[in-house]
């Protein structure tokens, strides 16, 4: 589906921010998700094809990177982590880590889709990297 949006294309940061907020990166008005992480097939406001962006494992990678490096790694600096019983540490850290992961994942996925939109990376671009090289011969 082609985009019906006629307004100027937003810049990288604007598209990233719109996606982060859970809105269509093209217009910033329509919803990006119809469920927790399920991307709308098309924007309800401008009709932009939102299903064409291959987020794949990218958002999970960045979420793990952020949760692991900004939350888990600093936790290891506190002595109670090493001195308390394992059960107490697991109970007191796994719940906040799970909540942080579940809260961050849709935000990061939205920003990731916004970045893909801004960089004009679409699902069909992935075929260039996965297709059999023999199939890349010029078409008649
Ligand atoms: Zn839109």
PDB file of C-alpha atoms and ligand atoms in Angstrom:
ATOM      1  CA  UNK A   1       0.000   0.000   0.000  1.00  0.00           C
ATOM      2  CA  UNK A   2       1.348   3.422  -0.859  1.00  0.00           C
ATOM      3  CA  UNK A   3       1.297   6.179   1.682  1.00  0.00           C
ATOM      4  CA  UNK A   4      -1.595   8.620   1.359  1.00  0.00           C
ATOM      5  CA  UNK A   5       0.249  11.176   3.479  1.00  0.00           C
ATOM      6  CA  UNK A   6       1.091  14.336   1.547  1.00  0.00           C
ATOM      7  CA  UNK A   7       2.865  16.220   4.359  1.00  0.00           C
ATOM      8  CA  UNK A   8       6.672  16.486   4.195  1.00  0.00           C
ATOM      9  CA  UNK A   9       8.616  13.430   5.290  1.00  0.00           C
ATOM     10  CA  UNK A  10       9.808  13.820   8.907  1.00  0.00           C
ATOM     11  CA  UNK A  11      13.501  13.722   9.771  1.00  0.00           C
ATOM     12  CA  UNK A  12      15.262  10.865  11.528  1.00  0.00           C
ATOM     13  CA  UNK A  13      14.781  12.167  15.070  1.00  0.00           C
ATOM     14  CA  UNK A  14      11.119  13.073  14.506  1.00  0.00           C
ATOM     15  CA  UNK A  15      10.357   9.620  13.051  1.00  0.00           C
ATOM     16  CA  UNK A  16      12.241   7.946  15.900  1.00  0.00           C
ATOM     17  CA  UNK A  17      10.359   9.997  18.502  1.00  0.00           C
ATOM     18  CA  UNK A  18       6.984   9.335  16.902  1.00  0.00           C
ATOM     19  CA  UNK A  19       7.668   5.606  16.913  1.00  0.00           C
ATOM     20  CA  UNK A  20       8.920   5.753  20.512  1.00  0.00           C
ATOM     21  CA  UNK A  21       5.592   7.327  21.510  1.00  0.00           C
ATOM     22  CA  UNK A  22       3.708   4.497  19.766  1.00  0.00           C
ATOM     23  CA  UNK A  23       2.562   6.568  16.821  1.00  0.00           C
ATOM     24  CA  UNK A  24       2.959   6.234  13.080  1.00  0.00           C
ATOM     25  CA  UNK A  25       6.444   7.520  12.117  1.00  0.00           C
ATOM     26  CA  UNK A  26       5.066   9.080   8.928  1.00  0.00           C
ATOM     27  CA  UNK A  27       2.312  11.297  10.375  1.00  0.00           C
ATOM     28  CA  UNK A  28       2.693  11.007  14.155  1.00  0.00           C
ATOM     29  CA  UNK A  29      -1.058  10.671  14.652  1.00  0.00           C
ATOM     30  CA  UNK A  30      -2.122   7.092  13.980  1.00  0.00           C
ATOM     31  CA  UNK A  31      -1.440   4.260  16.408  1.00  0.00           C
ATOM     32  CA  UNK A  32       1.571   2.049  15.699  1.00  0.00           C
ATOM     33  CA  UNK A  33       0.293  -1.040  17.545  1.00  0.00           C
ATOM     34  CA  UNK A  34      -3.060  -2.772  17.620  1.00  0.00           C
ATOM     35  CA  UNK A  35      -1.913  -4.994  20.533  1.00  0.00           C
ATOM     36  CA  UNK A  36       1.111  -4.998  22.835  1.00  0.00           C
ATOM     37  CA  UNK A  37       3.769  -5.481  20.111  1.00  0.00           C
ATOM     38  CA  UNK A  38       1.563  -6.131  17.080  1.00  0.00           C
ATOM     39  CA  UNK A  39       2.153  -3.439  14.481  1.00  0.00           C
ATOM     40  CA  UNK A  40      -0.903  -2.067  12.680  1.00  0.00           C
ATOM     41  CA  UNK A  41      -0.912  -3.141   9.021  1.00  0.00           C
ATOM     42  CA  UNK A  42      -1.593   0.462   7.975  1.00  0.00           C
ATOM     43  CA  UNK A  43      -1.814   3.776   9.806  1.00  0.00           C
ATOM     44  CA  UNK A  44      -5.382   4.670  10.707  1.00  0.00           C
ATOM     45  CA  UNK A  45      -4.706   8.385  10.169  1.00  0.00           C
ATOM     46  CA  UNK A  46      -2.597   8.563   6.994  1.00  0.00           C
ATOM     47  CA  UNK A  47      -2.779   5.033   5.551  1.00  0.00           C
ATOM     48  CA  UNK A  48       0.992   4.523   5.569  1.00  0.00           C
ATOM     49  CA  UNK A  49       1.969   0.835   5.266  1.00  0.00           C
ATOM     50  CA  UNK A  50       3.433   0.110   8.705  1.00  0.00           C
ATOM     51  CA  UNK A  51       3.847  -3.637   8.160  1.00  0.00           C
ATOM     52  CA  UNK A  52       6.668  -3.124   5.665  1.00  0.00           C
ATOM     53  CA  UNK A  53       9.321  -2.386   8.300  1.00  0.00           C
ATOM     54  CA  UNK A  54      11.280  -5.485   9.370  1.00  0.00           C
ATOM     55  CA  UNK A  55      11.891  -4.824  13.063  1.00  0.00           C
ATOM     56  CA  UNK A  56      12.601  -8.551  13.649  1.00  0.00           C
ATOM     57  CA  UNK A  57      15.020  -9.058  16.572  1.00  0.00           C
ATOM     58  CA  UNK A  58      16.366  -5.489  16.602  1.00  0.00           C
ATOM     59  CA  UNK A  59      14.081  -4.154  19.367  1.00  0.00           C
ATOM     60  CA  UNK A  60      14.758  -7.201  21.572  1.00  0.00           C
ATOM     61  CA  UNK A  61      18.491  -6.732  21.061  1.00  0.00           C
ATOM     62  CA  UNK A  62      18.410  -3.073  22.097  1.00  0.00           C
ATOM     63  CA  UNK A  63      16.075  -3.794  25.020  1.00  0.00           C
ATOM     64  CA  UNK A  64      18.460  -6.449  26.339  1.00  0.00           C
ATOM     65  CA  UNK A  65      21.353  -4.074  25.769  1.00  0.00           C
ATOM     66  CA  UNK A  66      19.677  -1.299  27.778  1.00  0.00           C
ATOM     67  CA  UNK A  67      18.254  -3.470  30.567  1.00  0.00           C
ATOM     68  CA  UNK A  68      21.474  -5.458  30.858  1.00  0.00           C
ATOM     69  CA  UNK A  69      23.890  -2.562  30.806  1.00  0.00           C
ATOM     70  CA  UNK A  70      21.903   0.176  32.531  1.00  0.00           C
ATOM     71  CA  UNK A  71      20.059  -1.875  35.156  1.00  0.00           C
ATOM     72  CA  UNK A  72      21.726  -5.252  35.723  1.00  0.00           C
ATOM     73  CA  UNK A  73      25.363  -4.161  35.506  1.00  0.00           C
ATOM     74  CA  UNK A  74      24.974  -1.305  38.071  1.00  0.00           C
ATOM     75  CA  UNK A  75      23.080  -3.689  40.380  1.00  0.00           C
ATOM     76  CA  UNK A  76      26.173  -5.872  40.535  1.00  0.00           C
ATOM     77  CA  UNK A  77      28.040  -2.976  42.153  1.00  0.00           C
ATOM     78  CA  UNK A  78      25.878  -3.157  45.293  1.00  0.00           C
ATOM     79  CA  UNK A  79      27.256  -5.550  47.951  1.00  0.00           C
ATOM     80  CA  UNK A  80      23.817  -6.858  48.955  1.00  0.00           C
ATOM     81  CA  UNK A  81      23.603  -8.666  45.603  1.00  0.00           C
ATOM     82  CA  UNK A  82      26.620 -10.775  46.523  1.00  0.00           C
ATOM     83  CA  UNK A  83      25.843 -11.225  50.238  1.00  0.00           C
ATOM     84  CA  UNK A  84      22.084 -11.849  50.316  1.00  0.00           C
ATOM     85  CA  UNK A  85      20.557 -15.307  49.823  1.00  0.00           C
ATOM     86  CA  UNK A  86      20.101 -16.179  46.161  1.00  0.00           C
ATOM     87  CA  UNK A  87      16.330 -16.565  46.522  1.00  0.00           C
ATOM     88  CA  UNK A  88      16.010 -13.056  47.973  1.00  0.00           C
ATOM     89  CA  UNK A  89      18.159 -11.566  45.206  1.00  0.00           C
ATOM     90  CA  UNK A  90      16.191 -13.336  42.490  1.00  0.00           C
ATOM     91  CA  UNK A  91      12.834 -12.257  43.895  1.00  0.00           C
ATOM     92  CA  UNK A  92      13.930  -8.650  44.453  1.00  0.00           C
ATOM     93  CA  UNK A  93      15.573  -8.225  41.033  1.00  0.00           C
ATOM     94  CA  UNK A  94      13.683 -10.396  38.557  1.00  0.00           C
ATOM     95  CA  UNK A  95      10.346  -8.617  38.982  1.00  0.00           C
ATOM     96  CA  UNK A  96      11.752  -5.104  38.357  1.00  0.00           C
ATOM     97  CA  UNK A  97      13.821  -6.434  35.448  1.00  0.00           C
ATOM     98  CA  UNK A  98      10.795  -8.127  33.935  1.00  0.00           C
ATOM     99  CA  UNK A  99       8.698  -4.976  34.307  1.00  0.00           C
ATOM    100  CA  UNK A 100      11.485  -2.800  32.854  1.00  0.00           C
ATOM    101  CA  UNK A 101      11.837  -5.149  29.887  1.00  0.00           C
ATOM    102  CA  UNK A 102       8.105  -5.285  29.205  1.00  0.00           C
ATOM    103  CA  UNK A 103       7.771  -1.483  29.476  1.00  0.00           C
ATOM    104  CA  UNK A 104      10.820  -0.734  27.336  1.00  0.00           C
ATOM    105  CA  UNK A 105      10.177  -3.251  24.570  1.00  0.00           C
ATOM    106  CA  UNK A 106       7.244  -1.461  22.835  1.00  0.00           C
ATOM    107  CA  UNK A 107       8.974   1.916  23.230  1.00  0.00           C
ATOM    108  CA  UNK A 108      12.186   0.628  21.676  1.00  0.00           C
ATOM    109  CA  UNK A 109      10.339  -1.287  18.965  1.00  0.00           C
ATOM    110  CA  UNK A 110       8.482   1.906  18.055  1.00  0.00           C
ATOM    111  CA  UNK A 111      11.712   3.888  17.919  1.00  0.00           C
ATOM    112  CA  UNK A 112      13.303   1.099  15.871  1.00  0.00           C
ATOM    113  CA  UNK A 113      10.436   1.170  13.368  1.00  0.00           C
ATOM    114  CA  UNK A 114      10.724   4.962  13.258  1.00  0.00           C
ATOM    115  CA  UNK A 115      14.418   4.621  12.449  1.00  0.00           C
ATOM    116  CA  UNK A 116      13.673   2.051   9.739  1.00  0.00           C
ATOM    117  CA  UNK A 117      11.102   4.444   8.277  1.00  0.00           C
ATOM    118  CA  UNK A 118      13.574   7.352   8.340  1.00  0.00           C
ATOM    119  CA  UNK A 119      16.318   5.236   6.767  1.00  0.00           C
ATOM    120  CA  UNK A 120      13.853   3.841   4.190  1.00  0.00           C
ATOM    121  CA  UNK A 121      14.630   0.232   5.125  1.00  0.00           C
ATOM    122  CA  UNK A 122      11.785  -2.081   4.168  1.00  0.00           C
ATOM    123  CA  UNK A 123      11.166  -5.819   4.425  1.00  0.00           C
ATOM    124  CA  UNK A 124      11.847  -6.378   0.746  1.00  0.00           C
ATOM    125  CA  UNK A 125      15.363  -4.940   1.245  1.00  0.00           C
ATOM    126  CA  UNK A 126      16.124  -7.990   3.395  1.00  0.00           C
ATOM    127  CA  UNK A 127      15.701 -10.236   0.364  1.00  0.00           C
ATOM    128  CA  UNK A 128      18.869  -8.699  -1.059  1.00  0.00           C
ATOM    129  CA  UNK A 129      20.831 -10.247   1.797  1.00  0.00           C
ATOM    130  CA  UNK A 130      19.152 -13.625   2.060  1.00  0.00           C
ATOM    131  CA  UNK A 131      18.453 -14.547  -1.539  1.00  0.00           C
ATOM    132  CA  UNK A 132      20.570 -17.069  -3.365  1.00  0.00           C
ATOM    133  CA  UNK A 133      23.322 -15.149  -5.247  1.00  0.00           C
ATOM    134  CA  UNK A 134      22.511 -17.186  -8.346  1.00  0.00           C
ATOM    135  CA  UNK A 135      19.049 -15.600  -8.354  1.00  0.00           C
ATOM    136  CA  UNK A 136      20.480 -12.087  -8.632  1.00  0.00           C
ATOM    137  CA  UNK A 137      21.245 -12.377 -12.321  1.00  0.00           C
ATOM    138  CA  UNK A 138      19.679  -9.586 -14.383  1.00  0.00           C
ATOM    139  CA  UNK A 139      16.100 -10.210 -15.343  1.00  0.00           C
ATOM    140  CA  UNK A 140      15.247 -10.096 -19.052  1.00  0.00           C
TER     141      UNK A 140
HETATM  142 ZN1  LIG B   1       0.275   7.790   9.829  1.00  0.00          ZN
END
